[in-house]
Short mmCIF file of N, CA, C and O in Angstrom, two decimals:
data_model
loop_
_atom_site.label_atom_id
_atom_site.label_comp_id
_atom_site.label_asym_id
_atom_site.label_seq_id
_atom_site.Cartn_x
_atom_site.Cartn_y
_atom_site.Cartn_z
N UNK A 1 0.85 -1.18 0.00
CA UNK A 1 0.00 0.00 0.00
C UNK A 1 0.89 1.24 0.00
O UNK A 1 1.75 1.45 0.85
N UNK A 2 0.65 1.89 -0.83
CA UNK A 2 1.28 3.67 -1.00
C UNK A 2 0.62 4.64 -0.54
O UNK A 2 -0.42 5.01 -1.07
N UNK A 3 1.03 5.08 0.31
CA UNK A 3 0.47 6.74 0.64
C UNK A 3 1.39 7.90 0.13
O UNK A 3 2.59 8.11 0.27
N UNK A 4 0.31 8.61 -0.53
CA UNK A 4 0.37 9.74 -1.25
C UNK A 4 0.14 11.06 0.10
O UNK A 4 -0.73 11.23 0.95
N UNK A 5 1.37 11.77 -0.25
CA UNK A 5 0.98 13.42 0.80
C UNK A 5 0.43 14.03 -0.22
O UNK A 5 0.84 13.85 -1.37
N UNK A 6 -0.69 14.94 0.11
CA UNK A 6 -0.76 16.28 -0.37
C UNK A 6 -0.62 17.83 0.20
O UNK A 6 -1.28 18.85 0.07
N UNK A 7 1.06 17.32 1.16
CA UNK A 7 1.39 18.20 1.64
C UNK A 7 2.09 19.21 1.01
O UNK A 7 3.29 18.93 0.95
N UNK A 8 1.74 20.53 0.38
CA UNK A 8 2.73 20.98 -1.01
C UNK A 8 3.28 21.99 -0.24
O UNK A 8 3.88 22.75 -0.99
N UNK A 9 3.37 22.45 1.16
CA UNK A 9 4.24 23.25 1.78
C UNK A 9 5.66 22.84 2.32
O UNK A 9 6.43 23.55 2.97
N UNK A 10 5.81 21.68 1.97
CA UNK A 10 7.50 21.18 2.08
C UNK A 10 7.95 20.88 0.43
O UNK A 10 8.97 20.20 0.27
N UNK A 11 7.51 21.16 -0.28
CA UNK A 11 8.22 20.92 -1.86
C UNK A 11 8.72 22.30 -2.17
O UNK A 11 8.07 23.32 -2.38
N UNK A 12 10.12 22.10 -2.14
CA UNK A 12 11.00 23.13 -2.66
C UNK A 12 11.03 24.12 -3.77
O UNK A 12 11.42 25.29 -3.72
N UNK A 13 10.26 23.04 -5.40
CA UNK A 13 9.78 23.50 -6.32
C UNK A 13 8.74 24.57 -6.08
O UNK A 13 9.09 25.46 -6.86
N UNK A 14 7.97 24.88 -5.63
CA UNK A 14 7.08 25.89 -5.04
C UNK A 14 7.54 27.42 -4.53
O UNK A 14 7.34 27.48 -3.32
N UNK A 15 7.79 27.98 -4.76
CA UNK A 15 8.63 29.08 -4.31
C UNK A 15 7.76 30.42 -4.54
O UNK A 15 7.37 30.90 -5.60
N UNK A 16 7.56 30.89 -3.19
CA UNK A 16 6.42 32.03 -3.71
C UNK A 16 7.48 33.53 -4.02
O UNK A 16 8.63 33.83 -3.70
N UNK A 17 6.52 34.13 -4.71
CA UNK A 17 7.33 35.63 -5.18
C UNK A 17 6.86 36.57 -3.91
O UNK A 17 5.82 36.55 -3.26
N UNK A 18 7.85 37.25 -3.82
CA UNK A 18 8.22 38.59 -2.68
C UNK A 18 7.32 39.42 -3.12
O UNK A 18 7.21 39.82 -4.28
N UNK A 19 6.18 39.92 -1.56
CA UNK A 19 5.67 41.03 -1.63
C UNK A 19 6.57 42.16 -1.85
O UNK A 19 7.51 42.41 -1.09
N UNK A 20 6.15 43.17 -3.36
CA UNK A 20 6.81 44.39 -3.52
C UNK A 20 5.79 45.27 -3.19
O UNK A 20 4.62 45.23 -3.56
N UNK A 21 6.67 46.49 -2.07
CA UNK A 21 6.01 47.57 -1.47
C UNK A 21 7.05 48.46 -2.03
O UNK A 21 8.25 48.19 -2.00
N UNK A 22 6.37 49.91 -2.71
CA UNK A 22 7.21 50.69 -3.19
C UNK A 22 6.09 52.26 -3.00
O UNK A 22 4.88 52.43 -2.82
N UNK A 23 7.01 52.95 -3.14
CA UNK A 23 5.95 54.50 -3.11
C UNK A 23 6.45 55.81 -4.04
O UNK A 23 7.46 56.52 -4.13
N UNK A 24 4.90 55.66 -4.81
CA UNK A 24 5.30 56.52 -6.28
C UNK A 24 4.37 57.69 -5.40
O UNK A 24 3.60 57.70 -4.45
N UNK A 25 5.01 58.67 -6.41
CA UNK A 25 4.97 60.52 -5.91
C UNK A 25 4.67 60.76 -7.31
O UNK A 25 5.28 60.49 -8.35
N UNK A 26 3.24 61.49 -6.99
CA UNK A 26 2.20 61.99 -7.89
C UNK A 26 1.86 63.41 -7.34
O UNK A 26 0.94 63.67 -6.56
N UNK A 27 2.83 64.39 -7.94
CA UNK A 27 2.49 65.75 -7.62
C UNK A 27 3.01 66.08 -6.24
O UNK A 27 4.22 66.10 -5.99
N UNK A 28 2.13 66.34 -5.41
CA UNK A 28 2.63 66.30 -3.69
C UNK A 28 2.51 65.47 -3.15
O UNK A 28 3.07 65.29 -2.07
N UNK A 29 1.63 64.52 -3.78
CA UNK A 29 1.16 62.80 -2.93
C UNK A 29 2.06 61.96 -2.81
O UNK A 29 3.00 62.00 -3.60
N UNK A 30 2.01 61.09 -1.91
CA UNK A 30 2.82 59.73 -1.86
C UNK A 30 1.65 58.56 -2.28
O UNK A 30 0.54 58.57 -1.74
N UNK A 31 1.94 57.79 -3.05
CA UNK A 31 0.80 56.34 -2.56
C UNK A 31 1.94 55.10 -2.18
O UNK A 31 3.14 54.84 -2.29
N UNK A 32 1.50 54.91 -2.00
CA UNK A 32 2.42 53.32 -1.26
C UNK A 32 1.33 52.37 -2.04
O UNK A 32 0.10 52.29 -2.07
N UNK A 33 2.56 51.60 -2.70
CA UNK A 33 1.60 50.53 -3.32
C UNK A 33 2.11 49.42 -2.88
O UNK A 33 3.29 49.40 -2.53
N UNK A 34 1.32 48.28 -2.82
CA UNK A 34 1.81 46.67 -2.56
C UNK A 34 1.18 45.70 -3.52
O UNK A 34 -0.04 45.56 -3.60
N UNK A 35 2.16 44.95 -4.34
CA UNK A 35 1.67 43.93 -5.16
C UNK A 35 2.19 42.61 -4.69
O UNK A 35 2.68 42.37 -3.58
N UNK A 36 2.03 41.86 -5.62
CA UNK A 36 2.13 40.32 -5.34
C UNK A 36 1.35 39.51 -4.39
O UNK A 36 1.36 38.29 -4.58
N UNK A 37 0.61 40.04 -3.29
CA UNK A 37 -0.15 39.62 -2.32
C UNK A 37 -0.62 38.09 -2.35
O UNK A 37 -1.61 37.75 -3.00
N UNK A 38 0.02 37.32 -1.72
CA UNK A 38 -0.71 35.70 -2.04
C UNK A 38 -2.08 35.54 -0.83
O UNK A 38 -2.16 34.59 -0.05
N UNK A 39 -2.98 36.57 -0.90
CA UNK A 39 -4.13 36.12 -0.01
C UNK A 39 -4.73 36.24 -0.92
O UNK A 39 -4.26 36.87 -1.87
N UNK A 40 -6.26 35.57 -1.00
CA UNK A 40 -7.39 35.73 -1.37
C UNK A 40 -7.85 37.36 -1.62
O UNK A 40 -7.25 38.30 -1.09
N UNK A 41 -8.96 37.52 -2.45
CA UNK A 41 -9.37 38.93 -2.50
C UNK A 41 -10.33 39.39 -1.14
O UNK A 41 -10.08 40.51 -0.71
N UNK A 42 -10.99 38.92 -0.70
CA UNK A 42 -11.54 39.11 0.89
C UNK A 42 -10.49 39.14 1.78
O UNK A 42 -10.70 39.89 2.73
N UNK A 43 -9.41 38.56 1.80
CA UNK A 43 -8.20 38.67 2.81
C UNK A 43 -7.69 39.87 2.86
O UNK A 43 -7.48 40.50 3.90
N UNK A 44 -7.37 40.44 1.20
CA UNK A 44 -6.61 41.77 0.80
C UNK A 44 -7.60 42.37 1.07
O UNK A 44 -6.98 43.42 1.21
N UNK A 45 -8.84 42.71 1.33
CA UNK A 45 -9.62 43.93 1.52
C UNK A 45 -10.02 44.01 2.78
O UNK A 45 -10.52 45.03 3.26
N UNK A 46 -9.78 42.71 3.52
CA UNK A 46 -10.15 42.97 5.46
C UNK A 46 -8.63 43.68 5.79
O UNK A 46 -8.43 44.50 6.69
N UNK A 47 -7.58 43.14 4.79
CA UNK A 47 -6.23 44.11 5.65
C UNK A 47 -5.96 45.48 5.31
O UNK A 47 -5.16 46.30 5.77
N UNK A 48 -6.96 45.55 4.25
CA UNK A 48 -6.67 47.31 3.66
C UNK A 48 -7.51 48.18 4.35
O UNK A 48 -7.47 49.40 4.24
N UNK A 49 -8.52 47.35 5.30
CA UNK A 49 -9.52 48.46 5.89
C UNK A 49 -8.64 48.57 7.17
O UNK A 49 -8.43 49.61 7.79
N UNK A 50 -8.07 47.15 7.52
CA UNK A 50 -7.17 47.40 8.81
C UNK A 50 -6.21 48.49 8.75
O UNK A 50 -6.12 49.28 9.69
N UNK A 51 -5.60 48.59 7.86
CA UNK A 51 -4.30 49.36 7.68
C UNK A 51 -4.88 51.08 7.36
O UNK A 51 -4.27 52.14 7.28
N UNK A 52 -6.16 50.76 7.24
CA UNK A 52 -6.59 52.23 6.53
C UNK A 52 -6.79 52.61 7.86
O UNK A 52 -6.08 53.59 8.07
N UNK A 53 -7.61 52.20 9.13
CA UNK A 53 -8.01 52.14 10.53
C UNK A 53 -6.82 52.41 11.33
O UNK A 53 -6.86 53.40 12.07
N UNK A 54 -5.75 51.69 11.30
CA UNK A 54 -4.40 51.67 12.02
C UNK A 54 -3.96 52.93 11.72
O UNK A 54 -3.90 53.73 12.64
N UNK A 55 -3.51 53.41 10.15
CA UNK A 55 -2.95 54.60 9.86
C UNK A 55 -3.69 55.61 9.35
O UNK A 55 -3.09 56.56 8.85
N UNK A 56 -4.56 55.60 9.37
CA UNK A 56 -5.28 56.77 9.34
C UNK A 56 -5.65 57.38 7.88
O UNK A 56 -6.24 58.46 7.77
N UNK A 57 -5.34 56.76 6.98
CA UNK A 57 -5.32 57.33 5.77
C UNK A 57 -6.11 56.53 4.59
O UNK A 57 -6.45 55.38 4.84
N UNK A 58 -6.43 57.10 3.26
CA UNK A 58 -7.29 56.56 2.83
C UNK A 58 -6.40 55.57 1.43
O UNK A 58 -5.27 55.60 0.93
N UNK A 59 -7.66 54.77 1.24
CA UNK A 59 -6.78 53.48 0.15
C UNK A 59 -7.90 52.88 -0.38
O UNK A 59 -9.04 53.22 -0.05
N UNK A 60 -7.58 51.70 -1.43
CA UNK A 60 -8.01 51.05 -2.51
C UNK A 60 -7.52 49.58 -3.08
O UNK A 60 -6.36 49.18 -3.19
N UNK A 61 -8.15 49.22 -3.24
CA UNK A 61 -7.55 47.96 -3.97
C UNK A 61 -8.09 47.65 -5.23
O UNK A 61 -9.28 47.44 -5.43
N UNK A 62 -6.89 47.62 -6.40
CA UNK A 62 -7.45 47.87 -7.86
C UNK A 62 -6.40 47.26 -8.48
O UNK A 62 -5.23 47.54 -8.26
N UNK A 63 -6.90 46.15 -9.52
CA UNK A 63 -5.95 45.73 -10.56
C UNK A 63 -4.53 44.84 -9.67
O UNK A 63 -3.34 44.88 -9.96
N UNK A 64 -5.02 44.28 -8.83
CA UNK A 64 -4.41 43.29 -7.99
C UNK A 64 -3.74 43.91 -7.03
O UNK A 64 -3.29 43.09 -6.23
N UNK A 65 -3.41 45.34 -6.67
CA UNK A 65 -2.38 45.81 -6.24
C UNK A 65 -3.18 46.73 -4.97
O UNK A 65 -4.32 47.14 -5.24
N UNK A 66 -2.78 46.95 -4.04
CA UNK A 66 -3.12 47.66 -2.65
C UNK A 66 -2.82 48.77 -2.76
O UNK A 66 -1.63 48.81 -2.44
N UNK A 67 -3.22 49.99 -3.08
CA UNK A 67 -3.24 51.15 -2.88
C UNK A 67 -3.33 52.05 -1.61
O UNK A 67 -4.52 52.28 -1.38
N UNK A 68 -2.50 52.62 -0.72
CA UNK A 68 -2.62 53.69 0.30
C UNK A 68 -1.96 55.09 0.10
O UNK A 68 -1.00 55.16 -0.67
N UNK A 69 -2.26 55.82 0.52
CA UNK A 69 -2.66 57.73 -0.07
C UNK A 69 -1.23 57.50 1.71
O UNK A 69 -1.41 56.94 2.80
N UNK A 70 0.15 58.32 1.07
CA UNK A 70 1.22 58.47 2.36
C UNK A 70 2.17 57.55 1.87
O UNK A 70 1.93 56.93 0.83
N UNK A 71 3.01 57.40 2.38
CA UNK A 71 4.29 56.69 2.74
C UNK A 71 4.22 55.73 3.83
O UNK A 71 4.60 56.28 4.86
N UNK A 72 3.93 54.70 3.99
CA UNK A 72 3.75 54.16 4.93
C UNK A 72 4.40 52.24 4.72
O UNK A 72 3.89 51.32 5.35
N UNK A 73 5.54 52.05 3.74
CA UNK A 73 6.29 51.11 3.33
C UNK A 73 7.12 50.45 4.31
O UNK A 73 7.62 49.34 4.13
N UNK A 74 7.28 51.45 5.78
CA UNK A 74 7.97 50.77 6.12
C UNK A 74 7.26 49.84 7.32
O UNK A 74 7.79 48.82 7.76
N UNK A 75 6.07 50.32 7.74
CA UNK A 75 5.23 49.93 8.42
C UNK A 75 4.74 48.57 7.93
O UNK A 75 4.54 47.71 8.78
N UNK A 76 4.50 48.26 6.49
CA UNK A 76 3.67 47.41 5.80
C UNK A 76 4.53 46.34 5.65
O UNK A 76 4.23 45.14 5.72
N UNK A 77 5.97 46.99 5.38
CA UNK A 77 6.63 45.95 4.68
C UNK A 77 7.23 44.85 6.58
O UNK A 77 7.34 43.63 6.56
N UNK A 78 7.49 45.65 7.78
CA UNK A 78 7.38 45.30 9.04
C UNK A 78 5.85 44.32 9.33
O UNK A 78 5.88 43.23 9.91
N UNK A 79 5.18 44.65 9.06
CA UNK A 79 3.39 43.75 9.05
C UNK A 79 4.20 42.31 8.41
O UNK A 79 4.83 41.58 9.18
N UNK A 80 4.11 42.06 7.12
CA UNK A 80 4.32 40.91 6.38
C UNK A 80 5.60 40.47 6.82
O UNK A 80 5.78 39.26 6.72
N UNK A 81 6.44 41.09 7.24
CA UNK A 81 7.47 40.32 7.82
C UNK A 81 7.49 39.29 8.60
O UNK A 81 8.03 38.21 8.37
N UNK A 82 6.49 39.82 10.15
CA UNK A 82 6.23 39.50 10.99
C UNK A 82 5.14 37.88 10.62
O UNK A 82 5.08 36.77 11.15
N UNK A 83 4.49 38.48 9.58
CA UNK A 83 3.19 37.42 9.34
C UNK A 83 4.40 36.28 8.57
O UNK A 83 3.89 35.18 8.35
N UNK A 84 5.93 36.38 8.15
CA UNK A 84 6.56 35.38 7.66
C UNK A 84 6.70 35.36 6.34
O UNK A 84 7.27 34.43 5.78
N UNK A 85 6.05 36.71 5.49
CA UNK A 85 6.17 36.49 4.12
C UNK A 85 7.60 36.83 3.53
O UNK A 85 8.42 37.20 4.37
N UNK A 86 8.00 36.76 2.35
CA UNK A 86 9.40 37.60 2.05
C UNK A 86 9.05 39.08 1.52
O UNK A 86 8.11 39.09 0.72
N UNK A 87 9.54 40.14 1.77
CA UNK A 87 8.90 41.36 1.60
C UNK A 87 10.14 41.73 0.23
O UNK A 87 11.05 41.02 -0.21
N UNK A 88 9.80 42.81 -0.08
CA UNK A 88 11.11 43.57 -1.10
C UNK A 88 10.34 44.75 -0.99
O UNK A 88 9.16 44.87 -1.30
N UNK A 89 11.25 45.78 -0.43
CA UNK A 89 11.32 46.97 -0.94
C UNK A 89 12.08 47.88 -1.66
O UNK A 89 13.31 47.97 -1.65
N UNK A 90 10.87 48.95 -2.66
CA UNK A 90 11.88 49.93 -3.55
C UNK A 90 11.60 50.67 -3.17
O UNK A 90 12.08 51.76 -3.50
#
């Protein structure tokens, strides 16, 4: 008898891509954007209301990518750290 895992969080081949947090300047604005996000779309929009609540500022989520109005990269990219993801910042 063979048993089969369908454990795919120990296969090496699997390799997820680095959340990129970066912040483009539009006139006087900052937005801080974050792509790559490996949650679900309900996941990304319960943490964008969190982060909008935490820091005070307003945001969006459009075209896969997390939008927040400020500079706030280093805060975000400290969040996902903590949660274990690989972060990259520009």
């Amino acid at each position: 008898m063979e048993v089969y895992s369908n454990n795919y969080l120990d296969m090496d081949f699997l390799e997820r891509e680095p959340i990129i947090i970066y912040v483009e300047v539009k006139g006087k604005r900052k937005i801080t954007i974050v792509k790559n996000l490996p949650f679900s779309i309900n996941e990304i929009r319960l943490q964008l209301k969190q982060f909008k609540n935490i820091l005070g500022c307003n945001g969006t989520f459009k075209n896969n990518y997390m939008l927040l109005l400020g500079d706030h990269k280093n805060y975000i990219s400290d969040y996902y750290k903590k949660l274990g993801h690989e972060v990259k910042t520009i």
